[in-house]
Amino acid sequence: LALAIMLALQTGSLLLGQSPRRLVKGLYLDWESSNYSHIRRLRKIVKGHNIEMAGHSFKYQRCVQPLSEIARSLAKRIAAEEIGFVIVDSVAGASGGEIEKSSEAIKLFNAVARLKTSTLLIAHVTKTNDTSTKPFGSTYWHNEARSTMEVRSDQDEDINHLALFHRKTNDERREKPFGLAFQTTEDEIRITPDTPDTSEILAKEMPAKDKIMAALADGDKTVEKI
């Protein structure tokens, strides 16, 4: 999902159902995986959507030190390469400390501020607590963020149904819940909009009026059918 967001912002592709307001270069900061894994996924998304990549390069940096220790050098790279969007994957590795402590969250957000660009932070959730809508660790991971989005998934054979819930925003109204279906084959990944009809997770949390509108999207129905 993060790669698809970055790809849409760089190319203007309608990957996620809408075009970005402006095109920006992205930088993927990775504490968890490898360049090979991300390139492989990226190529599958590109092939699945016939995206023209000419003139677009995938900027990636494998990181081992906490973000607070490399923020200064990163800020220089961001300015020099005119990067407008950064992905941090994930906050557990980027903090370099105990994420249960509020001081670690504050330190990381201070480091993010030094980058002086839009930043998407990927955070894990507590697997044993399905009722939590906030990142694992200190409540400051939620409190310090300007906007938070909870992502839930439901695997159905070769399709991964993602339901996205806007839990917090400081500047604008919260967006309505929406869904995305990621269909993966050996060679490509295809992303399409998902609806409450096909996503059980999305159906559980959507207001009744939105469920009705989704049911009527493909034509008139009787009250009994709805």
Short mmCIF file of C-alpha atoms in Angstrom, two decimals:
data_model
loop_
_atom_site.label_atom_id
_atom_site.label_comp_id
_atom_site.label_asym_id
_atom_site.label_seq_id
_atom_site.Cartn_x
_atom_site.Cartn_y
_atom_site.Cartn_z
CA LEU A 1 0.00 0.00 0.00
CA ALA A 2 2.80 2.42 0.86
CA LEU A 3 4.58 1.64 -2.42
CA ALA A 4 1.33 2.21 -4.33
CA ILE A 5 0.90 5.58 -2.63
CA MET A 6 4.43 6.62 -3.54
CA LEU A 7 4.01 5.38 -7.10
CA ALA A 8 0.76 7.32 -7.54
CA LEU A 9 2.34 10.51 -6.20
CA GLN A 10 5.29 10.20 -8.59
CA THR A 11 3.46 9.21 -11.77
CA GLY A 12 -0.04 10.65 -11.33
CA SER A 13 -1.53 7.18 -11.80
CA LEU A 14 -5.08 6.50 -10.58
CA LEU A 15 -3.80 3.53 -8.58
CA LEU A 16 -5.91 4.27 -5.52
CA GLY A 17 -9.00 5.58 -7.27
CA GLN A 18 -8.05 9.25 -7.45
CA SER A 19 -5.29 11.37 -8.89
CA PRO A 20 -2.87 13.19 -6.58
CA ARG A 21 -3.18 16.96 -6.19
CA ARG A 22 0.41 17.36 -7.35
CA LEU A 23 3.29 15.12 -8.40
CA VAL A 24 6.21 14.69 -6.00
CA LYS A 25 9.33 12.53 -5.83
CA GLY A 26 9.29 9.90 -3.09
CA LEU A 27 11.96 8.32 -0.88
CA TYR A 28 11.45 4.97 0.84
CA LEU A 29 13.34 4.66 4.16
CA ASP A 30 13.47 0.99 5.13
CA TRP A 31 14.40 -0.49 8.51
CA GLU A 32 12.64 -3.83 7.95
CA SER A 33 13.10 -5.36 4.51
CA SER A 34 15.38 -5.03 1.48
CA ASN A 35 15.65 -3.12 -1.77
CA TYR A 36 15.09 -6.37 -3.69
CA SER A 37 11.74 -7.05 -2.00
CA HIS A 38 10.42 -3.55 -2.67
CA ILE A 39 11.63 -3.45 -6.29
CA ARG A 40 9.93 -6.80 -6.90
CA ARG A 41 6.62 -5.52 -5.49
CA LEU A 42 6.95 -2.24 -7.34
CA ARG A 43 7.49 -3.99 -10.68
CA LYS A 44 4.39 -6.11 -10.10
CA ILE A 45 2.25 -3.01 -9.42
CA VAL A 46 3.68 -1.25 -12.48
CA LYS A 47 2.93 -4.25 -14.69
CA GLY A 48 -0.54 -4.74 -13.22
CA HIS A 49 -1.50 -1.17 -14.12
CA ASN A 50 0.59 -0.59 -17.27
CA ILE A 51 2.27 2.42 -15.66
CA GLU A 52 4.82 4.32 -17.72
CA MET A 53 7.96 4.63 -15.56
CA ALA A 54 10.13 6.57 -18.01
CA GLY A 55 11.65 9.50 -16.15
CA HIS A 56 10.68 8.12 -12.73
CA SER A 57 13.26 6.51 -10.45
CA PHE A 58 12.53 4.57 -7.25
CA LYS A 59 14.53 6.24 -4.48
CA TYR A 60 15.30 3.87 -1.64
CA GLN A 61 17.55 3.87 1.41
CA ARG A 62 18.25 0.93 3.72
CA CYS A 63 18.58 2.24 7.28
CA VAL A 64 20.05 0.74 10.45
CA GLN A 65 20.50 3.79 12.67
CA PRO A 66 17.60 5.59 14.39
CA LEU A 67 16.02 8.36 12.33
CA SER A 68 17.06 10.94 14.93
CA GLU A 69 20.73 10.14 14.17
CA ILE A 70 20.48 10.39 10.38
CA ALA A 71 17.85 13.15 10.06
CA ARG A 72 20.44 15.83 9.25
CA SER A 73 22.01 13.88 6.37
CA LEU A 74 18.58 12.86 5.12
CA ALA A 75 17.39 16.46 5.14
CA LYS A 76 20.34 17.37 2.91
CA ARG A 77 19.51 14.56 0.48
CA ILE A 78 15.82 15.50 0.45
CA ALA A 79 16.66 19.12 -0.37
CA ALA A 80 19.29 18.24 -2.98
CA GLU A 81 17.11 15.71 -4.80
CA GLU A 82 13.90 17.75 -4.40
CA ILE A 83 12.05 14.94 -2.65
CA GLY A 84 8.50 15.79 -1.57
CA PHE A 85 7.34 12.59 0.10
CA VAL A 86 9.05 10.17 2.51
CA ILE A 87 7.95 6.75 3.77
CA VAL A 88 9.28 5.50 7.12
CA ASP A 89 9.02 1.71 7.39
CA SER A 90 8.57 1.34 10.26
CA VAL A 91 8.49 3.48 13.41
CA ALA A 92 9.72 0.59 15.56
CA GLY A 93 13.02 0.45 13.70
CA ALA A 94 13.23 4.19 13.09
CA SER A 95 12.87 5.03 16.78
CA GLY A 96 15.69 2.71 17.85
CA GLY A 97 14.29 2.51 21.36
CA GLU A 98 11.36 1.30 23.43
CA ILE A 99 8.26 2.42 21.57
CA GLU A 100 6.20 2.07 24.75
CA LYS A 101 7.89 5.26 26.01
CA SER A 102 6.44 8.63 25.07
CA SER A 103 9.95 10.09 24.85
CA GLU A 104 10.77 7.77 21.92
CA ALA A 105 7.71 8.91 19.99
CA ILE A 106 8.45 12.58 20.62
CA LYS A 107 12.10 12.10 19.58
CA LEU A 108 11.07 10.45 16.32
CA PHE A 109 8.49 13.11 15.46
CA ASN A 110 11.10 15.79 16.14
CA ALA A 111 13.40 14.00 13.69
CA VAL A 112 10.59 13.85 11.12
CA ALA A 113 10.12 17.62 11.48
CA ARG A 114 13.77 18.12 10.50
CA LEU A 115 13.11 16.43 7.14
CA LYS A 116 10.79 19.32 6.19
CA THR A 117 8.61 17.21 3.88
CA SER A 118 5.44 15.14 3.95
CA THR A 119 6.10 11.85 5.71
CA LEU A 120 4.13 8.62 5.93
CA LEU A 121 4.98 6.60 9.05
CA ILE A 122 4.13 2.91 9.07
CA ALA A 123 3.37 1.55 12.55
CA HIS A 124 2.45 -1.91 13.76
CA VAL A 125 -0.59 -2.68 15.88
CA THR A 126 -1.05 -5.05 18.79
CA LYS A 127 -2.07 -8.39 17.29
CA THR A 128 -3.60 -9.63 20.54
CA ASN A 129 -5.92 -6.63 20.88
CA ASP A 130 -8.37 -6.38 18.00
CA THR A 131 -10.26 -3.51 19.63
CA SER A 132 -7.38 -1.03 19.46
CA THR A 133 -7.42 1.49 16.62
CA LYS A 134 -4.07 3.02 17.52
CA PRO A 135 -0.43 2.03 16.90
CA PHE A 136 1.31 -0.29 19.33
CA GLY A 137 3.24 1.43 22.10
CA SER A 138 2.84 4.85 23.64
CA THR A 139 -0.35 6.83 22.92
CA TYR A 140 1.97 9.57 21.66
CA TRP A 141 2.36 7.69 18.36
CA HIS A 142 -1.28 8.58 17.77
CA ASN A 143 -1.32 11.92 19.57
CA GLU A 144 1.71 13.45 17.84
CA ALA A 145 0.64 12.51 14.31
CA ARG A 146 -1.28 15.07 12.28
CA SER A 147 -3.37 12.34 10.69
CA THR A 148 -3.71 8.59 11.32
CA MET A 149 -5.18 5.83 9.17
CA GLU A 150 -5.87 2.34 10.46
CA VAL A 151 -5.52 -0.44 7.88
CA ARG A 152 -7.15 -3.83 8.38
CA SER A 153 -6.81 -6.77 6.02
CA ASP A 154 -8.79 -9.86 5.11
CA GLN A 155 -7.18 -12.47 2.84
CA ASP A 156 -9.46 -14.22 0.33
CA GLU A 157 -7.49 -16.71 -1.79
CA ASP A 158 -5.22 -14.54 -3.98
CA ILE A 159 -7.02 -11.28 -3.09
CA ASN A 160 -6.12 -9.20 -0.03
CA HIS A 161 -9.01 -6.95 0.99
CA LEU A 162 -7.80 -3.81 2.80
CA ALA A 163 -10.17 -1.60 4.77
CA LEU A 164 -8.90 1.89 5.63
CA PHE A 165 -10.31 3.92 8.51
CA HIS A 166 -9.36 7.55 9.09
CA ARG A 167 -9.01 7.71 12.88
CA LYS A 168 -7.62 11.21 13.39
CA THR A 169 -6.94 14.47 11.61
CA ASN A 170 -5.72 17.84 12.87
CA ASP A 171 -6.45 19.96 9.81
CA GLU A 172 -9.47 18.64 7.90
CA ARG A 173 -12.52 16.46 8.40
CA ARG A 174 -12.00 12.71 8.55
CA GLU A 175 -12.50 10.77 5.34
CA LYS A 176 -15.14 8.05 5.10
CA PRO A 177 -13.94 4.43 5.38
CA PHE A 178 -12.96 2.94 2.05
CA GLY A 179 -11.59 -0.33 0.74
CA LEU A 180 -8.94 -1.55 -1.70
CA ALA A 181 -8.52 -5.04 -3.12
CA PHE A 182 -4.97 -6.20 -3.93
CA GLN A 183 -5.03 -9.12 -6.36
CA THR A 184 -1.60 -10.74 -6.58
CA THR A 185 -0.33 -13.18 -9.19
CA GLU A 186 3.17 -14.42 -9.90
CA ASP A 187 3.85 -11.50 -12.25
CA GLU A 188 1.62 -8.60 -11.22
CA ILE A 189 -0.40 -6.85 -8.54
CA ARG A 190 -3.72 -5.31 -9.48
CA ILE A 191 -5.38 -2.76 -7.15
CA THR A 192 -9.12 -2.07 -7.41
CA PRO A 193 -11.68 -0.29 -5.21
CA ASP A 194 -13.38 -2.52 -2.67
CA THR A 195 -16.94 -2.27 -1.33
CA PRO A 196 -18.82 -3.51 1.75
CA ASP A 197 -20.34 -6.20 -0.51
CA THR A 198 -16.95 -7.90 -0.83
CA SER A 199 -15.14 -6.70 2.31
CA GLU A 200 -16.50 -8.01 5.59
CA ILE A 201 -14.18 -5.75 7.61
CA LEU A 202 -15.39 -2.67 5.75
CA ALA A 203 -19.03 -3.71 6.06
CA LYS A 204 -18.82 -3.99 9.86
CA GLU A 205 -17.71 -0.39 10.42
CA MET A 206 -19.45 1.56 7.67
CA PRO A 207 -22.58 3.56 8.59
CA ALA A 208 -25.87 2.07 7.37
CA LYS A 209 -26.45 4.91 4.87
CA ASP A 210 -23.05 4.26 3.26
CA LYS A 211 -23.78 0.54 3.02
CA ILE A 212 -27.06 1.35 1.27
CA MET A 213 -25.34 3.72 -1.18
CA ALA A 214 -22.74 1.04 -1.93
CA ALA A 215 -25.50 -1.50 -2.55
CA LEU A 216 -27.20 0.90 -5.00
CA ALA A 217 -23.99 1.77 -6.85
CA ASP A 218 -24.64 -0.79 -9.60
CA GLY A 219 -28.37 -0.11 -10.00
CA ASP A 220 -31.78 0.00 -8.35
CA LYS A 221 -32.69 -2.64 -5.77
CA THR A 222 -35.76 -3.49 -3.74
CA VAL A 223 -35.82 -2.81 -0.01
CA GLU A 224 -35.72 -6.55 0.62
CA LYS A 225 -32.61 -6.95 -1.58
CA ILE A 226 -30.82 -4.08 0.17
#
